Amino acid sequence: MKIAVVAANGRVAKKVIAEALDRGHEVVAFGRHAEDDTQAKEYIKKDILNLTKEDLAGFDAVVDAFGAWTPETLPLHSTTTQHLADILSGTDTRLLIVGGAGSLYVDPEHKVQLFDTPDFPEAFKPLATAMGKALAELRQRQDVKWTYISPAADFQADGERTSKYLLASEMFTLNSKNESIISYADYAIAMVDEIEQGKHIQQRISVVRA
């Protein structure tokens, strides 16, 4: 498959690129930095908001690994997601979002999200809220083949690659050890599995270490 990864120099993005390349896929990385810190054979220096329909034409899937953490940049989660959705509108190219855990639901009625609970860390609430808003806006798009993948709450950059994960729904899910944990490496496996299989079009799913 031909896969584009945008915001490609982030740590999750680099794991996804490596996983896709290991499986023989063709990967083009897009990043706003001059230096290419990825394993992709082709790197294009371009900010997400400057990408055009022509840039992403012909890809089977686009992985959006954008992340922002400062108060003034948090709204870019919505802006960048909608820009990519606009570009891919009406095409067969799938849009896969590296999401957050804070917007997962903790009740069967889907009324209470993880970031609404008393024990959710206050420091992460603005980020979780911004990412949740971007997801809510994405849900309104029927013109894009999107999939939003939330990691477990404990999302470990240097966690081990176990090659085993549980595919969960929109509910905050614990594994058999009562943990909500996954490594970037195992998350990347789940992402590339979804790219290959395409089973969750216009859905949000989540992953946790098995």
mmCIF file of C-alpha atoms in Angstrom:
data_model
loop_
_atom_site.group_PDB
_atom_site.id
_atom_site.type_symbol
_atom_site.label_atom_id
_atom_site.label_comp_id
_atom_site.label_asym_id
_atom_site.label_seq_id
_atom_site.Cartn_x
_atom_site.Cartn_y
_atom_site.Cartn_z
ATOM 1 C CA MET A 1 0.000 0.000 0.000
ATOM 2 C CA LYS A 2 1.008 3.611 -0.419
ATOM 3 C CA ILE A 3 0.871 5.461 2.905
ATOM 4 C CA ALA A 4 1.440 9.116 3.753
ATOM 5 C CA VAL A 5 2.389 10.062 7.306
ATOM 6 C CA VAL A 6 1.986 13.730 8.224
ATOM 7 C CA ALA A 7 3.693 15.377 11.203
ATOM 8 C CA ALA A 8 6.139 12.576 10.509
ATOM 9 C CA ASN A 9 8.963 13.532 12.872
ATOM 10 C CA GLY A 10 6.930 12.829 16.010
ATOM 11 C CA ARG A 11 7.783 9.750 18.038
ATOM 12 C CA VAL A 12 4.525 7.898 17.328
ATOM 13 C CA ALA A 13 4.762 8.753 13.638
ATOM 14 C CA LYS A 14 8.269 7.332 13.417
ATOM 15 C CA LYS A 15 7.102 4.041 14.954
ATOM 16 C CA VAL A 16 4.213 3.849 12.468
ATOM 17 C CA ILE A 17 6.578 4.544 9.556
ATOM 18 C CA ALA A 18 9.016 1.862 10.721
ATOM 19 C CA GLU A 19 6.213 -0.682 11.159
ATOM 20 C CA ALA A 20 4.744 0.048 7.720
ATOM 21 C CA LEU A 21 8.144 -0.204 6.039
ATOM 22 C CA ASP A 22 8.853 -3.508 7.802
ATOM 23 C CA ARG A 23 5.700 -4.876 6.178
ATOM 24 C CA GLY A 24 6.755 -3.744 2.719
ATOM 25 C CA HIS A 25 4.499 -0.727 2.305
ATOM 26 C CA GLU A 26 5.555 2.416 0.470
ATOM 27 C CA VAL A 27 5.714 5.360 2.869
ATOM 28 C CA VAL A 28 6.049 9.070 2.158
ATOM 29 C CA ALA A 29 6.720 11.268 5.180
ATOM 30 C CA PHE A 30 5.573 14.884 5.417
ATOM 31 C CA GLY A 31 7.023 17.153 8.096
ATOM 32 C CA ARG A 32 7.506 20.815 8.804
ATOM 33 C CA HIS A 33 11.166 20.481 9.811
ATOM 34 C CA ALA A 34 13.980 20.632 7.289
ATOM 35 C CA GLU A 35 15.639 17.526 8.688
ATOM 36 C CA ASP A 36 14.190 14.078 8.081
ATOM 37 C CA ASP A 37 14.253 12.074 11.300
ATOM 38 C CA THR A 38 12.284 9.132 9.883
ATOM 39 C CA GLN A 39 13.082 5.905 8.061
ATOM 40 C CA ALA A 40 10.938 6.852 5.077
ATOM 41 C CA LYS A 41 12.766 6.841 1.752
ATOM 42 C CA GLU A 42 10.886 9.966 0.648
ATOM 43 C CA TYR A 43 10.504 12.990 2.906
ATOM 44 C CA ILE A 44 8.672 16.160 1.911
ATOM 45 C CA LYS A 45 9.094 19.314 3.979
ATOM 46 C CA LYS A 46 5.606 20.756 4.245
ATOM 47 C CA ASP A 47 3.393 21.892 7.094
ATOM 48 C CA ILE A 48 0.028 20.115 7.423
ATOM 49 C CA LEU A 49 -1.930 23.301 6.777
ATOM 50 C CA ASN A 50 -0.050 23.826 3.505
ATOM 51 C CA LEU A 51 -0.830 20.360 2.155
ATOM 52 C CA THR A 52 -3.053 20.211 -0.927
ATOM 53 C CA LYS A 53 -5.245 17.633 -2.660
ATOM 54 C CA GLU A 54 -2.410 17.111 -5.137
ATOM 55 C CA ASP A 55 0.076 16.328 -2.337
ATOM 56 C CA LEU A 56 -2.089 13.496 -1.010
ATOM 57 C CA ALA A 57 -3.496 12.186 -4.288
ATOM 58 C CA GLY A 58 -2.944 8.500 -4.966
ATOM 59 C CA PHE A 59 -2.356 7.374 -1.390
ATOM 60 C CA ASP A 60 -4.282 4.469 0.095
ATOM 61 C CA ALA A 61 -4.060 5.968 3.566
ATOM 62 C CA VAL A 62 -2.946 9.138 5.333
ATOM 63 C CA VAL A 63 -1.841 8.910 8.953
ATOM 64 C CA ASP A 64 -2.272 12.133 10.924
ATOM 65 C CA ALA A 65 0.210 12.124 13.809
ATOM 66 C CA PHE A 66 -0.108 15.819 14.658
ATOM 67 C CA GLY A 67 0.364 16.861 18.253
ATOM 68 C CA ALA A 68 0.368 20.239 20.036
ATOM 69 C CA TRP A 69 0.665 20.921 23.746
ATOM 70 C CA THR A 70 0.843 24.656 24.439
ATOM 71 C CA PRO A 71 -2.378 26.601 25.165
ATOM 72 C CA GLU A 72 -2.080 28.738 22.038
ATOM 73 C CA THR A 73 -1.528 25.730 19.730
ATOM 74 C CA LEU A 74 -4.127 23.319 21.150
ATOM 75 C CA PRO A 75 -6.859 24.531 18.720
ATOM 76 C CA LEU A 76 -4.659 23.260 15.882
ATOM 77 C CA HIS A 77 -5.850 19.728 16.672
ATOM 78 C CA SER A 78 -9.219 20.716 15.203
ATOM 79 C CA THR A 79 -7.804 22.913 12.452
ATOM 80 C CA THR A 80 -5.365 20.328 11.106
ATOM 81 C CA THR A 81 -7.837 17.438 11.270
ATOM 82 C CA GLN A 82 -10.470 19.394 9.378
ATOM 83 C CA HIS A 83 -7.924 20.536 6.787
ATOM 84 C CA LEU A 84 -6.918 16.948 6.066
ATOM 85 C CA ALA A 85 -10.584 15.909 5.959
ATOM 86 C CA ASP A 86 -11.280 18.685 3.441
ATOM 87 C CA ILE A 87 -8.391 17.539 1.251
ATOM 88 C CA LEU A 88 -9.507 13.895 1.320
ATOM 89 C CA SER A 89 -13.237 14.609 1.036
ATOM 90 C CA GLY A 90 -14.942 12.394 -1.514
ATOM 91 C CA THR A 91 -11.869 10.265 -2.189
ATOM 92 C CA ASP A 92 -11.091 6.631 -1.373
ATOM 93 C CA THR A 93 -7.993 7.637 0.583
ATOM 94 C CA ARG A 94 -8.455 6.770 4.243
ATOM 95 C CA LEU A 95 -7.583 9.183 7.056
ATOM 96 C CA LEU A 96 -6.268 7.598 10.253
ATOM 97 C CA ILE A 97 -5.812 9.793 13.307
ATOM 98 C CA VAL A 98 -3.356 9.189 16.129
ATOM 99 C CA GLY A 99 -5.795 10.074 18.906
ATOM 100 C CA GLY A 100 -5.847 10.472 22.659
ATOM 101 C CA ALA A 101 -7.279 8.449 25.532
ATOM 102 C CA GLY A 102 -8.973 11.306 27.372
ATOM 103 C CA SER A 103 -12.076 11.259 25.171
ATOM 104 C CA LEU A 104 -12.814 7.565 25.790
ATOM 105 C CA TYR A 105 -16.121 6.931 27.543
ATOM 106 C CA VAL A 106 -16.414 5.500 31.039
ATOM 107 C CA ASP A 107 -20.167 4.830 30.964
ATOM 108 C CA PRO A 108 -22.246 2.635 28.645
ATOM 109 C CA GLU A 109 -24.435 5.601 27.672
ATOM 110 C CA HIS A 110 -21.401 7.470 26.303
ATOM 111 C CA LYS A 111 -22.164 10.574 28.358
ATOM 112 C CA VAL A 112 -19.043 10.751 30.542
ATOM 113 C CA GLN A 113 -15.553 10.874 29.075
ATOM 114 C CA LEU A 114 -12.336 9.980 30.846
ATOM 115 C CA PHE A 115 -11.261 13.624 31.048
ATOM 116 C CA ASP A 116 -14.495 14.388 32.953
ATOM 117 C CA THR A 117 -13.619 12.007 35.806
ATOM 118 C CA PRO A 118 -12.237 13.324 39.138
ATOM 119 C CA ASP A 119 -8.943 11.433 38.956
ATOM 120 C CA PHE A 120 -8.000 12.643 35.479
ATOM 121 C CA PRO A 121 -4.724 14.643 35.751
ATOM 122 C CA GLU A 122 -5.480 18.359 35.591
ATOM 123 C CA ALA A 123 -2.307 19.046 33.614
ATOM 124 C CA PHE A 124 -3.523 16.898 30.715
ATOM 125 C CA LYS A 125 -7.101 18.139 30.654
ATOM 126 C CA PRO A 126 -6.612 20.997 28.135
ATOM 127 C CA LEU A 127 -4.907 18.648 25.664
ATOM 128 C CA ALA A 128 -7.503 15.902 26.151
ATOM 129 C CA THR A 129 -10.330 18.398 25.711
ATOM 130 C CA ALA A 130 -8.811 19.810 22.509
ATOM 131 C CA MET A 131 -8.322 16.337 21.045
ATOM 132 C CA GLY A 132 -11.859 15.359 22.085
ATOM 133 C CA LYS A 133 -13.218 18.417 20.299
ATOM 134 C CA ALA A 134 -11.344 17.450 17.120
ATOM 135 C CA LEU A 135 -12.861 13.962 17.309
ATOM 136 C CA ALA A 136 -16.375 15.332 17.860
ATOM 137 C CA GLU A 137 -15.992 17.507 14.762
ATOM 138 C CA LEU A 138 -14.632 14.588 12.755
ATOM 139 C CA ARG A 139 -17.729 12.558 13.614
ATOM 140 C CA GLN A 140 -19.779 15.063 11.608
ATOM 141 C CA ARG A 141 -17.905 14.176 8.431
ATOM 142 C CA GLN A 142 -19.668 11.603 6.285
ATOM 143 C CA ASP A 143 -17.545 12.525 3.270
ATOM 144 C CA VAL A 144 -14.257 11.091 4.563
ATOM 145 C CA LYS A 145 -13.136 7.525 5.299
ATOM 146 C CA TRP A 146 -11.711 8.351 8.708
ATOM 147 C CA THR A 147 -10.663 6.140 11.614
ATOM 148 C CA TYR A 148 -9.636 7.550 15.005
ATOM 149 C CA ILE A 149 -7.413 5.323 17.131
ATOM 150 C CA SER A 150 -7.116 6.112 20.846
ATOM 151 C CA PRO A 151 -4.223 4.646 22.810
ATOM 152 C CA ALA A 152 -4.496 3.389 26.377
ATOM 153 C CA ALA A 153 -4.199 5.980 29.160
ATOM 154 C CA ASP A 154 -0.573 5.078 29.883
ATOM 155 C CA PHE A 155 0.949 5.625 26.449
ATOM 156 C CA GLN A 156 4.613 4.688 26.748
ATOM 157 C CA ALA A 157 7.135 6.096 24.286
ATOM 158 C CA ASP A 158 9.827 3.595 25.218
ATOM 159 C CA GLY A 159 7.575 0.724 26.273
ATOM 160 C CA GLU A 160 8.352 -2.745 24.996
ATOM 161 C CA ARG A 161 7.054 -4.105 21.730
ATOM 162 C CA THR A 162 4.989 -7.134 22.766
ATOM 163 C CA SER A 163 3.231 -7.534 19.376
ATOM 164 C CA LYS A 164 0.010 -8.226 21.303
ATOM 165 C CA TYR A 165 -2.831 -5.827 21.846
ATOM 166 C CA LEU A 166 -6.532 -5.788 22.567
ATOM 167 C CA LEU A 167 -8.717 -3.934 20.096
ATOM 168 C CA ALA A 168 -11.361 -2.131 22.112
ATOM 169 C CA SER A 169 -14.297 0.140 21.449
ATOM 170 C CA GLU A 170 -15.007 3.702 22.554
ATOM 171 C CA MET A 171 -15.155 2.536 26.163
ATOM 172 C CA PHE A 172 -12.175 3.023 28.454
ATOM 173 C CA THR A 173 -10.910 -0.561 28.651
ATOM 174 C CA LEU A 174 -8.566 -2.336 31.070
ATOM 175 C CA ASN A 175 -6.673 -5.522 30.262
ATOM 176 C CA SER A 176 -6.622 -8.688 32.384
ATOM 177 C CA LYS A 177 -4.022 -7.099 34.677
ATOM 178 C CA ASN A 178 -6.346 -4.155 35.305
ATOM 179 C CA GLU A 179 -4.055 -1.898 33.278
ATOM 180 C CA SER A 180 -4.648 0.751 30.647
ATOM 181 C CA ILE A 181 -1.252 0.707 29.019
ATOM 182 C CA ILE A 182 0.305 0.413 25.565
ATOM 183 C CA SER A 183 3.683 1.186 24.035
ATOM 184 C CA TYR A 184 4.185 3.362 20.989
ATOM 185 C CA ALA A 185 5.550 0.254 19.213
ATOM 186 C CA ASP A 186 2.439 -1.847 19.876
ATOM 187 C CA TYR A 187 0.200 1.103 19.003
ATOM 188 C CA ALA A 188 2.021 1.325 15.652
ATOM 189 C CA ILE A 189 1.266 -2.361 15.027
ATOM 190 C CA ALA A 190 -2.425 -1.709 15.648
ATOM 191 C CA MET A 191 -2.357 1.352 13.373
ATOM 192 C CA VAL A 192 -0.805 -0.533 10.456
ATOM 193 C CA ASP A 193 -3.172 -3.475 11.021
ATOM 194 C CA GLU A 194 -6.082 -1.046 10.667
ATOM 195 C CA ILE A 195 -4.540 0.510 7.555
ATOM 196 C CA GLU A 196 -4.272 -2.943 5.985
ATOM 197 C CA GLN A 197 -7.668 -4.255 7.063
ATOM 198 C CA GLY A 198 -9.882 -1.160 6.988
ATOM 199 C CA LYS A 199 -12.506 -2.590 9.323
ATOM 200 C CA HIS A 200 -13.440 0.584 11.209
ATOM 201 C CA ILE A 201 -14.375 3.247 8.679
ATOM 202 C CA GLN A 202 -15.900 6.344 10.336
ATOM 203 C CA GLN A 203 -15.347 4.855 13.775
ATOM 204 C CA ARG A 204 -13.212 5.507 16.827
ATOM 205 C CA ILE A 205 -11.449 2.477 18.259
ATOM 206 C CA SER A 206 -8.928 2.051 21.057
ATOM 207 C CA VAL A 207 -6.031 -0.269 21.830
ATOM 208 C CA VAL A 208 -4.534 -1.617 25.054
ATOM 209 C CA ARG A 209 -1.734 -4.077 25.736
ATOM 210 C CA ALA A 210 -3.004 -7.649 25.861
#
